[in-house]
mmCIF file of C-alpha atoms and ligand atoms in Angstrom:
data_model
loop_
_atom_site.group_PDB
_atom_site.id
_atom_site.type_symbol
_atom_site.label_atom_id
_atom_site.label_comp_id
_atom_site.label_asym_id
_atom_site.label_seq_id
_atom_site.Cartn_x
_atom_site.Cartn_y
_atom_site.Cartn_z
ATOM 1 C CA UNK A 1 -17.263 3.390 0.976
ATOM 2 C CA UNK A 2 -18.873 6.014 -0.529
ATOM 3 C CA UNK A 3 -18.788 5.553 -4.521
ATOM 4 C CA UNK A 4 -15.754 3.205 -5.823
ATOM 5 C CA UNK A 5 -14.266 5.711 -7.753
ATOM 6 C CA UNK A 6 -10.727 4.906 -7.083
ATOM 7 C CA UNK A 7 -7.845 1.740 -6.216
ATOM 8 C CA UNK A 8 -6.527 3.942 -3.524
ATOM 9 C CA UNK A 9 -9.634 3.952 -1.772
ATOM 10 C CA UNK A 10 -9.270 0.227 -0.824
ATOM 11 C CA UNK A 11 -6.995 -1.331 1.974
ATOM 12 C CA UNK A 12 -4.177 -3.933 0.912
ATOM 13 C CA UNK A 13 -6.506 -5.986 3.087
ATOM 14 C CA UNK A 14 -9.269 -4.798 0.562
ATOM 15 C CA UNK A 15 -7.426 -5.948 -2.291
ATOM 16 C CA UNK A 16 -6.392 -8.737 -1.546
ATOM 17 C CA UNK A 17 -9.980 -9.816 -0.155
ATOM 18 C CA UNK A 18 -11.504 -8.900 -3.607
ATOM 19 C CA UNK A 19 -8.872 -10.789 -5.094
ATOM 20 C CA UNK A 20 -9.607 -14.060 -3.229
ATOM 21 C CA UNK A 21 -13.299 -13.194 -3.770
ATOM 22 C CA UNK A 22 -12.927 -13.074 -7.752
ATOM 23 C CA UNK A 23 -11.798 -16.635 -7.722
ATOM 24 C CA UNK A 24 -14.556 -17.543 -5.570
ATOM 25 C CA UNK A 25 -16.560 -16.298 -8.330
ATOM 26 C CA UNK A 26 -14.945 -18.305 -11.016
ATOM 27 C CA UNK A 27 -16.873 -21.102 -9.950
ATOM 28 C CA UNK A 28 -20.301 -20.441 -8.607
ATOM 29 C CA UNK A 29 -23.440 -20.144 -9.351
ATOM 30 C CA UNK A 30 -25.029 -16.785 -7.591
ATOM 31 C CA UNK A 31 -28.860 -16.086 -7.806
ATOM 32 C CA UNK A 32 -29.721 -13.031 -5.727
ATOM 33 C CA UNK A 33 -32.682 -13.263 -3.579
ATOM 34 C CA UNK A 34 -34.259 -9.533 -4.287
ATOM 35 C CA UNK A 35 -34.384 -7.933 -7.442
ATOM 36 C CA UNK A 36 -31.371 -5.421 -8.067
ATOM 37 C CA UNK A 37 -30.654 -3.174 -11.137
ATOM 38 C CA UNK A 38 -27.874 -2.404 -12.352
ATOM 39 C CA UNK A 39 -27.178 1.159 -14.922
ATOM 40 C CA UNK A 40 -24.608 0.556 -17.247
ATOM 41 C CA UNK A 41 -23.782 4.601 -18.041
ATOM 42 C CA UNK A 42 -21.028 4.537 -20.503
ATOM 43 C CA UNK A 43 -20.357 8.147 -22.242
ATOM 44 C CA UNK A 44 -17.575 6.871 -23.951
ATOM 45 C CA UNK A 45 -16.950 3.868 -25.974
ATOM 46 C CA UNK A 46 -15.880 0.431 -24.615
ATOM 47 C CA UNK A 47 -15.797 -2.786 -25.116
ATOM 48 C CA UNK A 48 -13.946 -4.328 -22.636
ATOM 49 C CA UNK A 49 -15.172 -2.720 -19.510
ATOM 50 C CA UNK A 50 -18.913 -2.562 -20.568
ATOM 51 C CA UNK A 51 -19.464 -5.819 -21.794
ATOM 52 C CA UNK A 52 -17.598 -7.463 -19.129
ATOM 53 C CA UNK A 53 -19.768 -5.347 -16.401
ATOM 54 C CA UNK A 54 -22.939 -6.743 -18.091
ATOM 55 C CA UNK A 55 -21.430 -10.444 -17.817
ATOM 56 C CA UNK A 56 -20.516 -9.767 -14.432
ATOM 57 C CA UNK A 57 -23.892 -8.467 -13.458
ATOM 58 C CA UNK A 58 -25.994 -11.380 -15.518
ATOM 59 C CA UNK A 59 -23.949 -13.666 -14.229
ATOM 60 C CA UNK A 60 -24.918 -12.481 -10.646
ATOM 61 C CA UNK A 61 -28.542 -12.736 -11.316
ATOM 62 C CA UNK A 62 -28.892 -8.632 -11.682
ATOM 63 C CA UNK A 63 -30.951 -6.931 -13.958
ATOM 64 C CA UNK A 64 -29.042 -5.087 -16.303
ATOM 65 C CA UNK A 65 -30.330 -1.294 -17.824
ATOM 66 C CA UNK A 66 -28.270 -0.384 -20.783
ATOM 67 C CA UNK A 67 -28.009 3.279 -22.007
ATOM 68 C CA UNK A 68 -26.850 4.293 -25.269
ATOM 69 C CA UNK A 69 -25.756 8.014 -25.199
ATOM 70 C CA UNK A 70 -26.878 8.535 -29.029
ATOM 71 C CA UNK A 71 -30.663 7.403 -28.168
ATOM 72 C CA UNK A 72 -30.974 9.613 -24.829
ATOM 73 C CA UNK A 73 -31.624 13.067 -23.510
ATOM 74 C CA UNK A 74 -27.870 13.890 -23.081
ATOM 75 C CA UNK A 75 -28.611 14.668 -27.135
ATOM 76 C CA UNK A 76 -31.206 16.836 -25.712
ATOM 77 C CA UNK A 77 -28.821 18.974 -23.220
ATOM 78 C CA UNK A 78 -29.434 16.770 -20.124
ATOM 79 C CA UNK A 79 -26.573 17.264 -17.733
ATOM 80 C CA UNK A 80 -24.802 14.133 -16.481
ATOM 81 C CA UNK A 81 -26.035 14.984 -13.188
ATOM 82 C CA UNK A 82 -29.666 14.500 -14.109
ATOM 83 C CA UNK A 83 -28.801 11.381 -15.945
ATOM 84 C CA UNK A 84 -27.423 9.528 -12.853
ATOM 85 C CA UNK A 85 -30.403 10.967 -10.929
ATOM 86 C CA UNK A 86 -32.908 9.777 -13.274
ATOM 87 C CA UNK A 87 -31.473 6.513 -12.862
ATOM 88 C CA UNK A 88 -31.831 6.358 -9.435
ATOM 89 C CA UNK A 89 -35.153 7.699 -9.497
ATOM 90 C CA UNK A 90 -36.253 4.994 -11.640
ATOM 91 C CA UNK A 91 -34.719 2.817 -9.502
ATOM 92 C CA UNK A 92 -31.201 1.608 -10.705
ATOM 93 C CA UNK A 93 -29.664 0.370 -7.846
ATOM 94 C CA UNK A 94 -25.958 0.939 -8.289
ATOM 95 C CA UNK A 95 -24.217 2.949 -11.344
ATOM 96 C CA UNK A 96 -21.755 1.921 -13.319
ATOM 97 C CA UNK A 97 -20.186 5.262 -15.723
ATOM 98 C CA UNK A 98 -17.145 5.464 -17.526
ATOM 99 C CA UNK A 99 -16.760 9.591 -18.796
ATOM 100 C CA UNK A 100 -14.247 11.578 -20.445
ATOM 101 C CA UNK A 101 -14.236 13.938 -17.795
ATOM 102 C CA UNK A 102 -10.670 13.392 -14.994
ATOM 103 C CA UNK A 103 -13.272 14.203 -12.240
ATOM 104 C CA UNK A 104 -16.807 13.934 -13.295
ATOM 105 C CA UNK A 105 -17.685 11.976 -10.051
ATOM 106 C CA UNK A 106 -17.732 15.506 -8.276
ATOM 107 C CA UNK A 107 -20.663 16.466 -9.367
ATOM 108 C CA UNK A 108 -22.622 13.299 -8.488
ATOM 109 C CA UNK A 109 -21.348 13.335 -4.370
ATOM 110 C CA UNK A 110 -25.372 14.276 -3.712
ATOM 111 C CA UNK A 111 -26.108 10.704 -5.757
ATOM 112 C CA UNK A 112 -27.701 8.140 -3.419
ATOM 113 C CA UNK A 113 -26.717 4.953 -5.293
ATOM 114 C CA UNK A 114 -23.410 3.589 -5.285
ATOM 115 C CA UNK A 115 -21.091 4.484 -8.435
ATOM 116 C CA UNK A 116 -18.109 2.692 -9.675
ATOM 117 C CA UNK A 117 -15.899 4.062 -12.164
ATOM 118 C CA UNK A 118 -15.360 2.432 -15.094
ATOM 119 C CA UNK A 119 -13.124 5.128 -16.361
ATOM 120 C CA UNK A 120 -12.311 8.630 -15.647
ATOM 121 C CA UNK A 121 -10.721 10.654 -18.638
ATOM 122 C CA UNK A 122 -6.646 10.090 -18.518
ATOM 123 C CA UNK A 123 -7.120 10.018 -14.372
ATOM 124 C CA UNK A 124 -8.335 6.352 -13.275
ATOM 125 C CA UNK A 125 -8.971 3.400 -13.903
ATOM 126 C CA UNK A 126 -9.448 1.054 -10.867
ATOM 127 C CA UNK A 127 -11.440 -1.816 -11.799
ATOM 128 C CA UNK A 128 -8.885 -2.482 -14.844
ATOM 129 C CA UNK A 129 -6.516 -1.824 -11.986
ATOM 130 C CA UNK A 130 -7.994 -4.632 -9.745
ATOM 131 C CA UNK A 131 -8.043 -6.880 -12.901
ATOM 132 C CA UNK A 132 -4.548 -6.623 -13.559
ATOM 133 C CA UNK A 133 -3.545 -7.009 -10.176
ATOM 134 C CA UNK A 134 -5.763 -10.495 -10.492
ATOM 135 C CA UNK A 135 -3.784 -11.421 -13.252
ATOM 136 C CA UNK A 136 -0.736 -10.438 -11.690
ATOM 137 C CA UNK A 137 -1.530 -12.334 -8.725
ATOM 138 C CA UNK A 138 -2.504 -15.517 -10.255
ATOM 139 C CA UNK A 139 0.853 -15.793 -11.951
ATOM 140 C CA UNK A 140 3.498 -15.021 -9.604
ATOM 141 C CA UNK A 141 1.096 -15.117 -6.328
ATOM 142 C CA UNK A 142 2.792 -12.190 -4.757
ATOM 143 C CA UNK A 143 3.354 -8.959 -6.116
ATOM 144 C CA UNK A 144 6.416 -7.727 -3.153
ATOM 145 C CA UNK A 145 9.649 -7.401 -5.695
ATOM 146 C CA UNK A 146 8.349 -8.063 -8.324
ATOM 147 C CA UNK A 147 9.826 -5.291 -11.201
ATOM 148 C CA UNK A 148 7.091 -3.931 -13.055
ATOM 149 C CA UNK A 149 7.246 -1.907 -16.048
ATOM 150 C CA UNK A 150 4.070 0.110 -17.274
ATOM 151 C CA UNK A 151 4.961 1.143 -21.012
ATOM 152 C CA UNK A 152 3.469 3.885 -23.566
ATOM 153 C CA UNK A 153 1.581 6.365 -23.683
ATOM 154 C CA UNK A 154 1.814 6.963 -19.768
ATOM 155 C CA UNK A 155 0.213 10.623 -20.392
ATOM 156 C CA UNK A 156 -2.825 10.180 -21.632
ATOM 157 C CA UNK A 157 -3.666 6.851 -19.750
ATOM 158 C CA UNK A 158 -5.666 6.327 -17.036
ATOM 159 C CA UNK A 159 -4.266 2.828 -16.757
ATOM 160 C CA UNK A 160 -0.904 3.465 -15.588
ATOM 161 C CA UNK A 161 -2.205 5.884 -12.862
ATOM 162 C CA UNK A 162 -4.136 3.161 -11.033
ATOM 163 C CA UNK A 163 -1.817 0.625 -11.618
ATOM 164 C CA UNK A 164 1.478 2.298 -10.979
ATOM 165 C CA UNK A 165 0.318 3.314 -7.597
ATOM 166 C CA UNK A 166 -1.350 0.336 -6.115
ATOM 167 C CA UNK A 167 1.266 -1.870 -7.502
ATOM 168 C CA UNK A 168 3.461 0.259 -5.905
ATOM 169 C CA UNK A 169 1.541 0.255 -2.745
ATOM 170 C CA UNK A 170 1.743 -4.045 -2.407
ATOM 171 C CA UNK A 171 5.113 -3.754 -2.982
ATOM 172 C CA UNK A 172 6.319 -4.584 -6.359
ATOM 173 C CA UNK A 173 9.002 -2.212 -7.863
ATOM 174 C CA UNK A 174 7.741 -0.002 -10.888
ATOM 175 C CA UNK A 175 9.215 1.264 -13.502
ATOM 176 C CA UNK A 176 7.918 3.538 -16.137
ATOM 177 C CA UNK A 177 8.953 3.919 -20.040
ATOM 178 C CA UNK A 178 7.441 6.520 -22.731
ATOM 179 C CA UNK A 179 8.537 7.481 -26.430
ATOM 180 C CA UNK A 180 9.280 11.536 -25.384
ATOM 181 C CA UNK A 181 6.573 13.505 -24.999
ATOM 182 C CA UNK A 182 4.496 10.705 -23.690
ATOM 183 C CA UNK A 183 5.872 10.923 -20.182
ATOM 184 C CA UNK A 184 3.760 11.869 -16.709
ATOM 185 C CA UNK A 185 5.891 14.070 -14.822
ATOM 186 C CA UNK A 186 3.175 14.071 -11.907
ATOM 187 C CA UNK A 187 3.942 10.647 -11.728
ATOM 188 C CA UNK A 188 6.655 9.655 -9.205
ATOM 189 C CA UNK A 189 8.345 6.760 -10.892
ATOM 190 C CA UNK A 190 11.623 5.973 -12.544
ATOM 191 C CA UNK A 191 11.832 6.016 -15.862
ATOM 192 C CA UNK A 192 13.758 3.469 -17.865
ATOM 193 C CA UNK A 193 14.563 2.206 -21.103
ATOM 194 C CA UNK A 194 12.413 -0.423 -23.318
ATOM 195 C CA UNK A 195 15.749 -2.186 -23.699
ATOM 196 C CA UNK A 196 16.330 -1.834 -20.003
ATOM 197 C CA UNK A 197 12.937 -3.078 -18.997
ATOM 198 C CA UNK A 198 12.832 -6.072 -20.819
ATOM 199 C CA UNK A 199 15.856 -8.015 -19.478
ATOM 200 C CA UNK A 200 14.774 -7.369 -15.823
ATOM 201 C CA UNK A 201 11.227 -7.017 -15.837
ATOM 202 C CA UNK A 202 8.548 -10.201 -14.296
ATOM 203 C CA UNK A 203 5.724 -8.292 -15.847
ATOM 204 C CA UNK A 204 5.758 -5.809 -19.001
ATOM 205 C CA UNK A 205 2.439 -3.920 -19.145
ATOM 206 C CA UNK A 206 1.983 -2.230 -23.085
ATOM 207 C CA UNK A 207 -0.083 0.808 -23.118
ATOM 208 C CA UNK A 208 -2.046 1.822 -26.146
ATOM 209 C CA UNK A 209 -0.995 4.837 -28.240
ATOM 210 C CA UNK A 210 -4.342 6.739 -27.428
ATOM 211 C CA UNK A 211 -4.743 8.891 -30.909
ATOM 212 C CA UNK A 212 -7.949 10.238 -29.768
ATOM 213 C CA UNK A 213 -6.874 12.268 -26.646
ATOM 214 C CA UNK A 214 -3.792 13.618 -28.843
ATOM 215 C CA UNK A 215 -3.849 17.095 -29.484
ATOM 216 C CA UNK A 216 -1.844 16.699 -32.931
ATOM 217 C CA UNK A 217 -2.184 13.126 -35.094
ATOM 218 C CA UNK A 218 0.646 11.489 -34.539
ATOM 219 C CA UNK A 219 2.298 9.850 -37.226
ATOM 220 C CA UNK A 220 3.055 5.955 -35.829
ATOM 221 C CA UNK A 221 5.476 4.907 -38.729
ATOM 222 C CA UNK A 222 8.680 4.129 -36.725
ATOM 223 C CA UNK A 223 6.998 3.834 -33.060
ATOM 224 C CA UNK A 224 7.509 -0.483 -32.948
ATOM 225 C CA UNK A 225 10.844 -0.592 -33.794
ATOM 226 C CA UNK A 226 11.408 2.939 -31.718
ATOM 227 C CA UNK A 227 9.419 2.358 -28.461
ATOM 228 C CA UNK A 228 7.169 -0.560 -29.081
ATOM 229 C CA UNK A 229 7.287 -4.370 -28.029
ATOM 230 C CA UNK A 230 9.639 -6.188 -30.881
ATOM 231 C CA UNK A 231 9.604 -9.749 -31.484
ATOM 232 C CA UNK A 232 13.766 -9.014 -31.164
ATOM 233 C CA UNK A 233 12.620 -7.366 -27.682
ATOM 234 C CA UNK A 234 9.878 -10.225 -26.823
ATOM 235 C CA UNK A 235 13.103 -12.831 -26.949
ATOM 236 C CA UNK A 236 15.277 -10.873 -24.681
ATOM 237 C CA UNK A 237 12.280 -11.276 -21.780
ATOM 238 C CA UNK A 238 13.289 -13.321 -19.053
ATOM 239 C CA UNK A 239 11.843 -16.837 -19.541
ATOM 240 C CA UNK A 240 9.260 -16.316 -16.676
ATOM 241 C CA UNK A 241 8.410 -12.478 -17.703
ATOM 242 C CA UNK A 242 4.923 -12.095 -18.927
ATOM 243 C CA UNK A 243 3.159 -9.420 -21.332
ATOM 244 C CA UNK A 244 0.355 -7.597 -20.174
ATOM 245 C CA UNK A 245 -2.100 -4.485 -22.194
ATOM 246 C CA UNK A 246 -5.551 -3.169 -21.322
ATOM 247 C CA UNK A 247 -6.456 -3.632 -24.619
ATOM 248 C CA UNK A 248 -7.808 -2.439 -27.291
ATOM 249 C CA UNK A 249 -4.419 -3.001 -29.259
ATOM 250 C CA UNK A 250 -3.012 -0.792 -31.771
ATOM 251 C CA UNK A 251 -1.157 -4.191 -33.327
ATOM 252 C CA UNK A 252 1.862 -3.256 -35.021
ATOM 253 C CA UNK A 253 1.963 -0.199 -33.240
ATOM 254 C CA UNK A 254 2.584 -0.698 -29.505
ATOM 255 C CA UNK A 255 3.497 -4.275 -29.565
ATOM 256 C CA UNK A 256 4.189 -6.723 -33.010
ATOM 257 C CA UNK A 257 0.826 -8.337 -33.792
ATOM 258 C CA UNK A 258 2.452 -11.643 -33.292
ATOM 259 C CA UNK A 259 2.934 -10.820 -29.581
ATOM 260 C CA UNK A 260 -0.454 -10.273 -28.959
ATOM 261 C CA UNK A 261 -1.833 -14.089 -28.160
ATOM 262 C CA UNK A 262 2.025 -15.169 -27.720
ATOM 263 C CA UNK A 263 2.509 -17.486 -24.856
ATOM 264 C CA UNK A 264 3.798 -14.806 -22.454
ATOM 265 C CA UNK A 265 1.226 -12.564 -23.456
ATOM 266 C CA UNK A 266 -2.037 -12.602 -20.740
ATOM 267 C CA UNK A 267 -4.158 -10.142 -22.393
ATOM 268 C CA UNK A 268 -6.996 -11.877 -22.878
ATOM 269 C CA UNK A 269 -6.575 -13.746 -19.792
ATOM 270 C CA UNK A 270 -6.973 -10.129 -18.394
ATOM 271 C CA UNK A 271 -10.196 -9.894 -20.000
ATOM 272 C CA UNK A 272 -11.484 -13.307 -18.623
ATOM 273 C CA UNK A 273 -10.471 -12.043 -14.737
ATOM 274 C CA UNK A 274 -12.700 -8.874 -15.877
ATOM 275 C CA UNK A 275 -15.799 -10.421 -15.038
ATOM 276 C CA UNK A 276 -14.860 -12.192 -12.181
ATOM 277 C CA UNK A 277 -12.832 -9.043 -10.200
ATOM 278 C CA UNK A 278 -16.103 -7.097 -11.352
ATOM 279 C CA UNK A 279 -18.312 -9.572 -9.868
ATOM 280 C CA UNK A 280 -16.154 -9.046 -6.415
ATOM 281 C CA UNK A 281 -16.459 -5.473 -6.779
ATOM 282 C CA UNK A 282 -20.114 -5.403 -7.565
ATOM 283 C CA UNK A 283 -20.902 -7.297 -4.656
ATOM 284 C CA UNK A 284 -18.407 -5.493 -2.211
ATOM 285 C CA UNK A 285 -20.126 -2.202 -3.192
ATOM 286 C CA UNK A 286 -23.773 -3.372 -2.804
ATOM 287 C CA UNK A 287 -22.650 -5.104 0.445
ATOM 288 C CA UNK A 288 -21.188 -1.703 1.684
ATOM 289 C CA UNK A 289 -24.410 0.172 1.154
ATOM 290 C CA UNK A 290 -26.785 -2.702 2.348
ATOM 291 C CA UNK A 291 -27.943 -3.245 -0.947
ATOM 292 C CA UNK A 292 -27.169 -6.891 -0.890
ATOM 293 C CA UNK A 293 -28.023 -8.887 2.280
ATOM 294 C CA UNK A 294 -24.107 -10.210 3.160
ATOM 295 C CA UNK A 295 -25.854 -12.984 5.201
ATOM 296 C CA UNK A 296 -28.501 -13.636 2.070
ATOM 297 C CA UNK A 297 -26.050 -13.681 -0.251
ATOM 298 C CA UNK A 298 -24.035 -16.527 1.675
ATOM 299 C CA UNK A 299 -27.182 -18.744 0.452
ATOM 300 C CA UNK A 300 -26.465 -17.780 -3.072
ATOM 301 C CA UNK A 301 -22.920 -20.020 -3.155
HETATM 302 N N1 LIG B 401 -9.370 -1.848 -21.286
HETATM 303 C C1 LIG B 401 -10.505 -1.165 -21.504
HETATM 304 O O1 LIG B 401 -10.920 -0.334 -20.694
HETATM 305 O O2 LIG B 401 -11.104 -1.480 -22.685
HETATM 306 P P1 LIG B 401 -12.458 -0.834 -23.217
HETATM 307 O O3 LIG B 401 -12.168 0.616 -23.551
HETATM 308 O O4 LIG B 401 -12.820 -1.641 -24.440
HETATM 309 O O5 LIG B 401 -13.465 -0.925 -22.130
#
């Protein structure tokens, strides 16, 4: 592997390795025997994502470079390019970027540390893939058959992408639902109801209304009761069904606030297996590119 810049890059063998590997991590102590940094390059908010990536890397003994585009020479007309480069130069030894650009990794191929994407405009998404596929996993412990419906604002998330394929890939059955205008038509799915969904979905996955990569503000008045998660909807789940969203929630908007840390709901489980499925893939990449000694890092358990 090159850069980890997106799910369907990995194997079904690959995910489900990472997968077994995250829960490894849940419960170890791991103190790296060289010195490793690690460039946090986020050119777009987060919370989530970033904050979990530093856990992830402090809690695997790396040293952590933060980067705050405000205070650096991006203001001064640096290209993204020579960012990453100065990074490696300096010696960051694997580079973590989330952008707004859909394909911004193209310009780094010539980069000789290894990238993961935290984020790539409305295109992908794979480590918050990976997590909810963790999450996934841990409740039903298979994901063949299971129906799956990703909900929202499918066009202008980079969520659904990831997640709609790979899930698709392992075998569950997905479904896709969007308030009009807010469908993907590149995306080969079926399209159903919210009041379909609901009574025959195992997993319903919210998307966020994402006002900021709206061409036109969207007025958000009627969307719960319209197209949004309803505590009338929430009771016509089936008992086992559970409630997934990336987060951050627009409460009230997407989903009734009440829903939110209801006991279907696993969102901030999701957050939890954050850390741990970015451990896995932190390792897996500096493992790939010899970074971290595989037989070293045994010692480290
Ligand atoms: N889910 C997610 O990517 O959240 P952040 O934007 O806070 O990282």
């Amino acid at each position: 592997m090159k850069h980890f810049i997106s799910i369907n890059q990995l194997t079904n063998e690959e995910v489900y390795h990472l997968l077994d590997k995250a829960e490894t991590f849940r419960s170890i102590d791991y103190n790296l025997p060289n010195q490793i940094f690690a460039a946090n390059l986020f050119f777009e908010p987060s919370t989530r994502t970033k904050m979990s990536f530093t856990v992830a890397e402090k809690k695997m003994g790396l040293e952590v470079l933060d980067f705050q585009v405000e205070a650096s020479s991006l203001k001064k007309g640096e290209s993204l390019y020579d960012t990453v480069k100065t990074f490696e130069a300096i010696g960051a030894n694997v580079a973590v970027i989330r952008h707004e650009s859909d394909d911004w990794f193209r310009e780094l191929d010539q980069i000789n540390i290894p990238i993961i994407n935290a984020g790539a405009g409305t295109k992908e998404h794979p480590t918050q893939g990976m997590l909810d596929l963790l999450t996934i996993y841990q409740e039903f412990g298979k994901f063949e058959n299971l129906n799956i419906v990703i909900v929202g604002d499918i066009k202008h998330s980079r969520v659904a992408n990831s997640n709609a394929q790979i899930l698709h890939r392992l075998g569950a059955n997905v479904y896709l639902c969007a308030a009009p205008g807010f469908e993907d038509t590149t995306m080969n799915f079926p399209y159903i109801t919210l009041d379909e969904a609901i009574r025959c979905c195992d997993v319903v996955m919210m998307l966020r209304v994402q006002h900021e990569r709206h061409d036109h503000k969207m007025g958000t008045n009627n969307y719960l009761s319209q197209f949004g998660l309803t505590l009338e909807r929430e009771q016509q789940m089936m008992n086992h069904a559970i409630i997934l969203h990336p987060a951050p929630v627009n409460r009230g908007v997407e989903i009734d606030s009440a829903l939110v840390e209801c006991s279907r709901s696993r969102i901030f489980k999701q957050m939890s297996n954050g850390v741990y499925i970015r451990m896995a893939i932190l390792e897996y990449v500096l493992q790939e590119w010899g970074i971290l000694d595989e037989y070293l890092v045994k010692e480290c358990y």
